[in-house]
Amino acid sequence: MSKNQKFETAAIRQQLERTAYREHSNPLFLTSSFTFPSAEQMANTFAGQTEDIIYSRYSNPNTDELIRKVCTLEMAEDGFATASGMSAVFASMAAFLESGDHVLSSRAVFGSTHQILTQILPKWGVSHTYVDPDQIDQWEAFIQPNTKMLVLESPSNPGLRLVDLEKAGALAKKHNLIFNIDNCFATPFIQQPTKFGADLVVHSGTKWMDGQGRVLGGLVVGKKELIEKVRFFCRHTGPAMSPFNAWLISKSLETLAVRMERHCQNAQLLAQFLEGQPAVNKVFYPFLSSHPQHELAQRQMRFGGGLVTFEIKGGVPNAMAFLNKIKLCSLSSNLGDTRTILTHPTSTTHSKLKEEERLAVGITPGLIRISVGLEHIEDVIQDIEQALE
Ligand SMILES: *Cc1c(COP(=O)(O)O)cnc(C)c1O
């Protein structure tokens, strides 16, 4: 971010060069390819001598504008926009990892990231070791001579456990590892991992960035020389973000700060409400003083985030009964929407994991994840209260 522009301003005051119409809002460039005024210029562009846009699998004015904005907000040098969060996660790994390489990863990663690490990368001879997010002082012992990348999420899904980003950055630096963090749950408004030495920051634009449950998208941003490799990988394997989705997500980022402030304020109130409920065993929210890493949360996050998880007493049967009584809120596996969404990770997002794998990342049978929306929080609390009875 430029030194004199605050986050909110940078998210709003970025403009594509205006066309002859002098439009106020950025126009949408729905075109697969671009033309050249001469054969020489076309040849020069293909030779890499000019920066002209060639083809939307490579780049497009709308995806370029979104990338610039996310780089500004994440304080990153360069980036690439992909069709989904998972294509961003995959590209951030596949662009670097070679047969024989090893990844040190937090155990608490997104379900499909877990599938990439355990089912897909091993096919190409890439191995991994899982470590506990809240035990970072023990991670160093698991670094091997062939460890190339450090992968983590903070806060994690769905347990909302944190990794100490300062320590993660120091460890990656000491052992020359690529520090790759999925910052989807926090968003750059709440936490900017590059400040702690992250080399690659990955996002699902599908979640809080769009924030309205409309499109899929992903981004990888980070150090310029690393993004060169991500760009090469993506340009030739083809997971480009559609210009329409880039246009929409960029527009949504204009309101990211105000939306996240309210999401977090609502989440904080809901977490406090849940803590006092007799049907509830435990509530997890980084900015509750009962969170085991509360002090760390306050050090590295601006707010507690828009997700709250809690454990209902009575395991799966009570979790199902509770969800069936929900009237206003939505039952869905998504998150980061204006609408409050409830999920039961054991039977949905994490059902492919073995029971012991789930328990190792804190997914107990009664765990419910709530993505807190922008409805009036009293209406949300009332809905959850009547369902808990
Ligand atoms: C949703 C999500 C992803 C995947 O994003 P898609 O856009 O659904 O592909 C990756 N990481 C985290 C933390 C997510 O919440």
Tab-separated table of C-alpha atoms and ligand atoms in Angstrom:
chain	number	residue	atom	x	y	z
A	1	MET	CA	0.000	0.000	0.000
A	2	SER	CA	1.326	3.427	-0.787
A	3	LYS	CA	2.550	5.142	2.335
A	4	ASN	CA	-0.101	7.827	2.394
A	5	GLN	CA	-3.111	5.694	1.425
A	6	LYS	CA	-5.045	3.746	3.996
A	7	PHE	CA	-6.475	0.264	3.313
A	8	GLU	CA	-10.044	1.477	2.627
A	9	THR	CA	-8.868	4.112	0.173
A	10	ALA	CA	-6.566	1.737	-1.690
A	11	ALA	CA	-9.434	-0.765	-2.000
A	12	ILE	CA	-11.672	1.870	-3.614
A	13	ARG	CA	-9.505	4.367	-5.458
A	14	GLN	CA	-7.956	2.105	-8.048
A	15	GLN	CA	-8.989	2.821	-11.568
A	16	LEU	CA	-8.431	1.182	-14.903
A	17	GLU	CA	-7.422	3.713	-17.505
A	18	ARG	CA	-10.730	5.295	-18.530
A	19	THR	CA	-12.106	4.640	-21.996
A	20	ALA	CA	-13.497	7.319	-24.307
A	21	TYR	CA	-16.728	7.268	-22.262
A	22	ARG	CA	-14.963	8.424	-19.062
A	23	GLU	CA	-16.903	5.804	-17.067
A	24	HIS	CA	-16.706	6.125	-13.267
A	25	SER	CA	-16.820	2.429	-12.382
A	26	ASN	CA	-14.318	0.066	-14.039
A	27	PRO	CA	-15.642	-1.398	-17.315
A	28	LEU	CA	-15.760	-5.137	-17.953
A	29	PHE	CA	-13.605	-6.618	-20.718
A	30	LEU	CA	-15.358	-9.790	-21.820
A	31	THR	CA	-12.986	-10.719	-24.591
A	32	SER	CA	-10.864	-13.815	-24.984
A	33	SER	CA	-8.194	-12.160	-27.120
A	34	PHE	CA	-6.759	-8.760	-28.033
A	35	THR	CA	-5.686	-7.234	-31.342
A	36	PHE	CA	-2.496	-5.551	-32.507
A	37	PRO	CA	-2.153	-2.464	-34.688
A	38	SER	CA	0.699	-4.002	-36.719
A	39	ALA	CA	2.500	-7.256	-37.437
A	40	GLU	CA	5.665	-5.792	-35.896
A	41	GLN	CA	3.946	-4.933	-32.612
A	42	MET	CA	2.371	-8.391	-32.491
A	43	ALA	CA	5.804	-9.946	-33.008
A	44	ASN	CA	7.373	-7.671	-30.368
A	45	THR	CA	4.685	-8.586	-27.859
A	46	PHE	CA	5.229	-12.298	-28.388
A	47	ALA	CA	8.958	-11.726	-28.034
A	48	GLY	CA	8.269	-10.195	-24.627
A	49	GLN	CA	9.440	-6.722	-25.651
A	50	THR	CA	6.136	-4.975	-24.898
A	51	GLU	CA	3.591	-5.570	-22.163
A	52	ASP	CA	0.543	-5.727	-24.458
A	53	ILE	CA	-2.267	-8.001	-23.439
A	54	ILE	CA	-2.508	-11.007	-25.753
A	55	TYR	CA	-5.070	-13.477	-24.544
A	56	SER	CA	-7.265	-13.771	-21.444
A	57	ARG	CA	-5.743	-17.068	-20.314
A	58	TYR	CA	-2.531	-15.046	-19.881
A	59	SER	CA	-3.936	-11.756	-18.648
A	60	ASN	CA	-6.915	-9.430	-19.038
A	61	PRO	CA	-7.511	-5.824	-17.929
A	62	ASN	CA	-9.993	-6.946	-15.260
A	63	THR	CA	-7.870	-9.724	-13.796
A	64	ASP	CA	-4.827	-7.417	-13.918
A	65	GLU	CA	-6.734	-4.720	-12.042
A	66	LEU	CA	-7.872	-7.215	-9.389
A	67	ILE	CA	-4.342	-8.581	-8.991
A	68	ARG	CA	-2.920	-5.063	-8.546
A	69	LYS	CA	-5.550	-4.326	-5.910
A	70	VAL	CA	-4.971	-7.526	-3.955
A	71	CYS	CA	-1.197	-6.968	-4.155
A	72	THR	CA	-1.716	-3.508	-2.689
A	73	LEU	CA	-3.955	-4.796	0.101
A	74	GLU	CA	-1.646	-7.730	0.884
A	75	MET	CA	1.519	-5.624	0.505
A	76	ALA	CA	2.761	-8.110	-2.104
A	77	GLU	CA	4.815	-7.467	-5.220
A	78	ASP	CA	2.970	-9.467	-7.858
A	79	GLY	CA	0.231	-12.040	-8.321
A	80	PHE	CA	-1.933	-14.233	-10.514
A	81	ALA	CA	-5.725	-14.690	-10.456
A	82	THR	CA	-7.197	-18.163	-10.803
A	83	ALA	CA	-10.603	-19.713	-11.379
A	84	SER	CA	-11.050	-20.856	-7.785
A	85	GLY	CA	-9.311	-20.857	-4.446
A	86	MET	CA	-8.243	-24.447	-4.983
A	87	SER	CA	-6.573	-23.714	-8.308
A	88	ALA	CA	-4.652	-20.975	-6.471
A	89	VAL	CA	-3.634	-23.393	-3.712
A	90	PHE	CA	-2.600	-26.016	-6.251
A	91	ALA	CA	-0.666	-23.554	-8.448
A	92	SER	CA	1.155	-22.181	-5.403
A	93	MET	CA	2.479	-25.687	-4.763
A	94	ALA	CA	2.781	-27.213	-8.241
A	95	ALA	CA	4.792	-24.278	-9.598
A	96	PHE	CA	7.611	-25.076	-7.149
A	97	LEU	CA	7.522	-28.667	-5.959
A	98	GLU	CA	9.504	-31.342	-7.737
A	99	SER	CA	9.775	-35.057	-7.303
A	100	GLY	CA	11.683	-35.727	-4.084
A	101	ASP	CA	10.622	-32.479	-2.376
A	102	HIS	CA	8.996	-32.389	1.020
A	103	VAL	CA	6.344	-30.010	2.408
A	104	LEU	CA	5.976	-29.138	6.072
A	105	SER	CA	2.294	-28.321	6.571
A	106	SER	CA	0.039	-27.348	9.399
A	107	ARG	CA	-2.356	-30.211	10.036
A	108	ALA	CA	-5.323	-27.831	10.106
A	109	VAL	CA	-5.699	-27.014	6.410
A	110	PHE	CA	-8.741	-26.726	4.158
A	111	GLY	CA	-10.255	-30.111	3.192
A	112	SER	CA	-9.245	-29.981	-0.483
A	113	THR	CA	-5.744	-28.762	0.420
A	114	HIS	CA	-5.479	-31.883	2.556
A	115	GLN	CA	-6.494	-33.955	-0.493
A	116	ILE	CA	-3.794	-32.268	-2.631
A	117	LEU	CA	-1.134	-32.993	-0.005
A	118	THR	CA	-2.192	-36.555	0.706
A	119	GLN	CA	-3.609	-37.841	-2.624
A	120	ILE	CA	-2.324	-35.743	-5.516
A	121	LEU	CA	1.224	-34.530	-4.784
A	122	PRO	CA	2.423	-38.011	-3.709
A	123	LYS	CA	1.687	-39.189	-7.283
A	124	TRP	CA	4.568	-36.927	-8.360
A	125	GLY	CA	6.858	-37.932	-5.531
A	126	VAL	CA	6.189	-34.964	-3.239
A	127	SER	CA	5.819	-35.911	0.424
A	128	HIS	CA	4.601	-33.946	3.427
A	129	THR	CA	4.623	-33.971	7.214
A	130	TYR	CA	1.760	-32.546	9.246
A	131	VAL	CA	2.464	-30.459	12.325
A	132	ASP	CA	0.115	-28.985	14.914
A	133	PRO	CA	-0.745	-25.321	14.267
A	134	ASP	CA	-0.472	-24.296	17.899
A	135	GLN	CA	2.811	-26.174	18.575
A	136	ILE	CA	5.103	-24.163	16.331
A	137	ASP	CA	8.051	-24.511	18.693
A	138	GLN	CA	8.169	-28.198	17.710
A	139	TRP	CA	8.044	-27.709	13.930
A	140	GLU	CA	11.778	-27.344	13.371
A	141	ALA	CA	12.359	-30.987	14.351
A	142	PHE	CA	10.299	-32.103	11.327
A	143	ILE	CA	12.262	-30.152	8.729
A	144	GLN	CA	14.187	-32.468	6.405
A	145	PRO	CA	17.076	-31.691	4.034
A	146	ASN	CA	14.557	-31.875	1.141
A	147	THR	CA	11.884	-29.669	2.782
A	148	LYS	CA	11.089	-26.888	0.337
A	149	MET	CA	7.815	-25.335	1.458
A	150	LEU	CA	5.971	-24.378	4.636
A	151	VAL	CA	2.174	-24.483	4.212
A	152	LEU	CA	-0.308	-23.125	6.716
A	153	GLU	CA	-3.610	-21.380	7.395
A	154	SER	CA	-4.375	-19.056	10.269
A	155	PRO	CA	-7.023	-19.007	11.610
A	156	SER	CA	-7.649	-22.582	10.579
A	157	ASN	CA	-10.801	-24.168	9.264
A	158	PRO	CA	-12.943	-25.026	11.148
A	159	GLY	CA	-11.203	-25.103	14.539
A	160	LEU	CA	-10.017	-21.461	14.392
A	161	ARG	CA	-6.602	-22.381	15.732
A	162	LEU	CA	-3.808	-19.931	15.031
A	163	VAL	CA	-0.239	-20.242	13.880
A	164	ASP	CA	2.230	-17.717	15.271
A	165	LEU	CA	3.082	-15.980	12.004
A	166	GLU	CA	6.183	-14.253	13.308
A	167	LYS	CA	7.678	-17.592	14.363
A	168	ALA	CA	6.588	-19.234	11.101
A	169	GLY	CA	8.327	-16.471	9.144
A	170	ALA	CA	11.521	-16.842	11.165
A	171	LEU	CA	11.542	-20.620	10.714
A	172	ALA	CA	10.998	-20.375	6.953
A	173	LYS	CA	13.782	-17.834	6.662
A	174	LYS	CA	16.227	-19.850	8.744
A	175	HIS	CA	15.715	-22.988	6.645
A	176	ASN	CA	15.192	-21.260	3.315
A	177	LEU	CA	11.629	-22.594	2.905
A	178	ILE	CA	8.942	-21.006	0.751
A	179	PHE	CA	6.420	-19.697	3.301
A	180	ASN	CA	3.011	-20.300	1.707
A	181	ILE	CA	-0.063	-19.166	3.661
A	182	ASP	CA	-3.755	-19.413	2.807
A	183	ASN	CA	-5.090	-16.095	4.171
A	184	CYS	CA	-8.680	-16.719	3.160
A	185	PHE	CA	-10.166	-16.810	6.660
A	186	ALA	CA	-8.569	-13.579	7.828
A	187	THR	CA	-8.531	-11.459	4.634
A	188	PRO	CA	-5.846	-8.761	4.265
A	189	PHE	CA	-8.011	-6.356	6.247
A	190	ILE	CA	-7.488	-8.451	9.375
A	191	GLN	CA	-3.976	-9.783	8.797
A	192	GLN	CA	-1.202	-9.179	6.260
A	193	PRO	CA	1.134	-12.194	6.296
A	194	THR	CA	3.828	-10.528	4.149
A	195	LYS	CA	4.603	-8.423	7.240
A	196	PHE	CA	5.708	-11.675	8.875
A	197	GLY	CA	7.793	-12.836	5.930
A	198	ALA	CA	5.230	-14.833	3.925
A	199	ASP	CA	6.525	-15.486	0.411
A	200	LEU	CA	3.197	-16.554	-1.104
A	201	VAL	CA	-0.276	-15.549	0.094
A	202	VAL	CA	-3.145	-17.565	-1.321
A	203	HIS	CA	-6.824	-16.627	-1.358
A	204	SER	CA	-10.168	-18.024	-2.233
A	205	GLY	CA	-11.878	-14.945	-3.680
A	206	THR	CA	-15.087	-16.950	-3.355
A	207	LYS	CA	-15.304	-16.232	0.359
A	208	TRP	CA	-15.005	-12.865	2.125
A	209	MET	CA	-13.484	-11.126	-0.891
A	210	ASP	CA	-16.635	-11.453	-2.985
A	211	GLY	CA	-18.507	-11.756	0.275
A	212	GLN	CA	-21.878	-12.231	-1.338
A	213	GLY	CA	-21.809	-15.865	-2.404
A	214	ARG	CA	-21.886	-15.198	-6.142
A	215	VAL	CA	-18.679	-16.274	-7.856
A	216	LEU	CA	-15.641	-18.525	-7.577
A	217	GLY	CA	-12.148	-17.143	-7.759
A	218	GLY	CA	-8.663	-17.442	-6.328
A	219	LEU	CA	-5.419	-15.505	-6.091
A	220	VAL	CA	-1.777	-16.141	-5.410
A	221	VAL	CA	0.257	-13.056	-4.527
A	222	GLY	CA	3.778	-12.709	-3.223
A	223	LYS	CA	7.403	-12.136	-4.107
A	224	LYS	CA	7.985	-11.187	-7.720
A	225	GLU	CA	10.485	-13.926	-8.572
A	226	LEU	CA	8.176	-16.591	-7.122
A	227	ILE	CA	5.096	-15.249	-8.899
A	228	GLU	CA	7.011	-15.526	-12.206
A	229	LYS	CA	6.921	-19.284	-11.687
A	230	VAL	CA	3.269	-19.308	-10.633
A	231	ARG	CA	2.407	-17.246	-13.718
A	232	PHE	CA	4.310	-19.616	-16.013
A	233	PHE	CA	2.550	-22.608	-14.459
A	234	CYS	CA	-0.899	-21.014	-14.725
A	235	ARG	CA	-0.523	-19.536	-18.188
A	236	HIS	CA	0.275	-22.941	-19.622
A	237	THR	CA	-2.025	-25.117	-17.527
A	238	GLY	CA	-4.978	-22.740	-17.846
A	239	PRO	CA	-6.750	-22.057	-14.519
A	240	ALA	CA	-7.328	-18.359	-15.378
A	241	MET	CA	-10.011	-16.390	-13.538
A	242	SER	CA	-12.839	-15.173	-15.763
A	243	PRO	CA	-12.784	-11.391	-16.369
A	244	PHE	CA	-16.365	-11.190	-15.118
A	245	ASN	CA	-15.451	-12.756	-11.788
A	246	ALA	CA	-12.409	-10.495	-11.499
A	247	TRP	CA	-14.554	-7.429	-12.157
A	248	LEU	CA	-17.089	-8.537	-9.538
A	249	ILE	CA	-14.512	-9.432	-6.871
A	250	SER	CA	-12.652	-6.174	-7.413
A	251	LYS	CA	-15.896	-4.246	-6.977
A	252	SER	CA	-16.607	-6.259	-3.810
A	253	LEU	CA	-13.193	-5.409	-2.376
A	254	GLU	CA	-14.261	-1.760	-2.309
A	255	THR	CA	-16.479	-2.687	0.645
A	256	LEU	CA	-14.244	-5.338	2.247
A	257	ALA	CA	-13.259	-3.175	5.207
A	258	VAL	CA	-16.778	-2.132	6.206
A	259	ARG	CA	-18.143	-5.611	5.628
A	260	MET	CA	-15.403	-7.307	7.656
A	261	GLU	CA	-15.800	-4.866	10.530
A	262	ARG	CA	-19.483	-5.752	10.809
A	263	HIS	CA	-18.935	-9.493	10.224
A	264	CYS	CA	-16.392	-9.464	13.051
A	265	GLN	CA	-18.540	-7.377	15.360
A	266	ASN	CA	-21.474	-9.754	14.777
A	267	ALA	CA	-19.242	-12.812	15.246
A	268	GLN	CA	-17.905	-11.437	18.528
A	269	LEU	CA	-21.462	-10.889	19.851
A	270	LEU	CA	-22.576	-14.345	18.721
A	271	ALA	CA	-19.513	-15.994	20.302
A	272	GLN	CA	-20.225	-14.242	23.599
A	273	PHE	CA	-23.862	-15.331	23.453
A	274	LEU	CA	-22.922	-18.955	22.755
A	275	GLU	CA	-20.466	-19.048	25.668
A	276	GLY	CA	-23.350	-18.641	28.090
A	277	GLN	CA	-25.544	-21.401	26.640
A	278	PRO	CA	-26.101	-24.590	28.673
A	279	ALA	CA	-26.355	-26.771	25.490
A	280	VAL	CA	-22.902	-25.638	24.391
A	281	ASN	CA	-19.666	-27.278	25.538
A	282	LYS	CA	-17.055	-24.958	24.063
A	283	VAL	CA	-16.908	-21.893	21.838
A	284	PHE	CA	-13.923	-21.094	19.620
A	285	TYR	CA	-13.355	-17.511	18.523
A	286	PRO	CA	-9.897	-15.916	18.394
A	287	PHE	CA	-10.995	-12.723	20.146
A	288	LEU	CA	-12.738	-14.454	23.074
A	289	SER	CA	-10.568	-14.323	26.179
A	290	SER	CA	-11.248	-18.062	26.591
A	291	HIS	CA	-9.466	-18.841	23.285
A	292	PRO	CA	-6.170	-20.552	24.192
A	293	GLN	CA	-4.300	-18.254	21.764
A	294	HIS	CA	-6.197	-15.067	22.555
A	295	GLU	CA	-3.056	-13.082	23.230
A	296	LEU	CA	-1.486	-14.194	19.923
A	297	ALA	CA	-4.739	-13.375	18.103
A	298	GLN	CA	-4.641	-9.827	19.390
A	299	ARG	CA	-1.016	-9.498	18.361
A	300	GLN	CA	-1.372	-10.612	14.747
A	301	MET	CA	-5.046	-9.938	13.891
A	302	ARG	CA	-6.957	-6.673	13.751
A	303	PHE	CA	-10.290	-8.391	14.592
A	304	GLY	CA	-11.349	-11.951	15.405
A	305	GLY	CA	-12.748	-12.799	11.949
A	306	GLY	CA	-16.220	-13.726	10.725
A	307	LEU	CA	-16.272	-17.374	11.770
A	308	VAL	CA	-17.327	-18.854	15.081
A	309	THR	CA	-17.269	-22.534	15.899
A	310	PHE	CA	-18.803	-24.271	18.868
A	311	GLU	CA	-19.304	-27.742	20.185
A	312	ILE	CA	-22.845	-28.740	20.975
A	313	LYS	CA	-23.413	-31.265	23.746
A	314	GLY	CA	-24.604	-34.707	22.611
A	315	GLY	CA	-22.479	-35.191	19.461
A	316	VAL	CA	-23.815	-35.913	15.975
A	317	PRO	CA	-27.504	-36.515	16.854
A	318	ASN	CA	-27.803	-33.192	18.679
A	319	ALA	CA	-25.816	-31.338	16.019
A	320	MET	CA	-28.218	-32.637	13.360
A	321	ALA	CA	-31.301	-31.865	15.482
A	322	PHE	CA	-30.014	-28.338	16.127
A	323	LEU	CA	-29.373	-27.678	12.416
A	324	ASN	CA	-32.811	-29.005	11.489
A	325	LYS	CA	-34.416	-26.426	13.787
A	326	ILE	CA	-32.617	-23.475	12.176
A	327	LYS	CA	-35.149	-21.230	10.396
A	328	LEU	CA	-33.540	-17.959	9.310
A	329	CYS	CA	-29.905	-18.905	8.741
A	330	SER	CA	-28.726	-21.183	5.920
A	331	LEU	CA	-27.416	-24.720	6.013
A	332	SER	CA	-24.587	-24.709	3.484
A	333	SER	CA	-20.931	-25.642	3.336
A	334	ASN	CA	-19.857	-22.221	2.071
A	335	LEU	CA	-18.638	-19.289	4.134
A	336	GLY	CA	-17.944	-15.597	3.776
A	337	ASP	CA	-21.411	-14.485	2.695
A	338	THR	CA	-23.794	-11.694	3.726
A	339	ARG	CA	-26.039	-14.545	4.879
A	340	THR	CA	-25.227	-16.443	8.059
A	341	ILE	CA	-24.333	-20.051	7.215
A	342	LEU	CA	-24.140	-23.081	9.503
A	343	THR	CA	-22.173	-26.235	8.729
A	344	HIS	CA	-21.511	-29.512	10.498
A	345	PRO	CA	-17.888	-30.284	9.469
A	346	THR	CA	-17.938	-33.942	10.635
A	347	SER	CA	-20.688	-34.886	8.183
A	348	THR	CA	-19.843	-32.448	5.363
A	349	THR	CA	-16.556	-30.628	4.610
A	350	HIS	CA	-14.438	-33.066	6.612
A	351	SER	CA	-16.438	-36.294	6.167
A	352	LYS	CA	-13.706	-37.740	3.893
A	353	LEU	CA	-11.197	-37.636	6.755
A	354	LYS	CA	-10.740	-40.546	9.126
A	355	GLU	CA	-12.201	-40.060	12.607
A	356	GLU	CA	-8.736	-39.778	14.170
A	357	GLU	CA	-7.662	-37.229	11.536
A	358	ARG	CA	-10.712	-35.137	12.385
A	359	LEU	CA	-10.074	-35.329	16.115
A	360	ALA	CA	-6.420	-34.366	15.571
A	361	VAL	CA	-7.569	-31.037	14.129
A	362	GLY	CA	-10.248	-30.531	16.776
A	363	ILE	CA	-13.267	-31.570	14.703
A	364	THR	CA	-15.369	-33.281	17.320
A	365	PRO	CA	-18.731	-34.873	16.383
A	366	GLY	CA	-20.721	-31.976	17.888
A	367	LEU	CA	-18.726	-29.188	16.222
A	368	ILE	CA	-20.761	-26.564	14.351
A	369	ARG	CA	-19.142	-23.856	12.212
A	370	ILE	CA	-20.945	-20.565	11.749
A	371	SER	CA	-20.003	-18.057	9.069
A	372	VAL	CA	-21.579	-14.966	10.567
A	373	GLY	CA	-23.383	-12.790	8.046
A	374	LEU	CA	-24.555	-9.211	7.912
A	375	GLU	CA	-28.159	-9.711	9.030
A	376	HIS	CA	-29.014	-7.909	12.282
A	377	ILE	CA	-27.186	-9.961	14.882
A	378	GLU	CA	-30.219	-10.051	17.200
A	379	ASP	CA	-32.174	-11.945	14.529
A	380	VAL	CA	-29.313	-14.406	14.058
A	381	ILE	CA	-28.953	-14.953	17.811
A	382	GLN	CA	-32.698	-15.439	18.165
A	383	ASP	CA	-32.690	-18.113	15.436
A	384	ILE	CA	-29.778	-19.957	17.044
A	385	GLU	CA	-31.271	-19.612	20.517
A	386	GLN	CA	-34.603	-21.189	19.505
A	387	ALA	CA	-32.735	-24.042	17.757
A	388	LEU	CA	-30.593	-24.724	20.844
A	389	GLU	CA	-33.626	-25.147	23.095
B	1	LIG	C1	-12.980	-22.177	0.339
B	1	LIG	C2	-11.558	-22.242	0.706
B	1	LIG	C3	-10.610	-22.662	-0.223
B	1	LIG	C4	-10.994	-23.087	-1.622
B	1	LIG	O1	-11.567	-22.066	-2.350
B	1	LIG	P1	-12.556	-22.339	-3.595
B	1	LIG	O2	-12.773	-20.977	-4.143
B	1	LIG	O3	-13.774	-22.993	-3.055
B	1	LIG	O4	-11.835	-23.234	-4.538
B	1	LIG	C5	-9.293	-22.711	0.160
B	1	LIG	N1	-8.910	-22.376	1.416
B	1	LIG	C6	-9.795	-21.961	2.336
B	1	LIG	C7	-9.324	-21.596	3.698
B	1	LIG	C8	-11.152	-21.885	2.022
B	1	LIG	O5	-12.025	-21.492	2.947
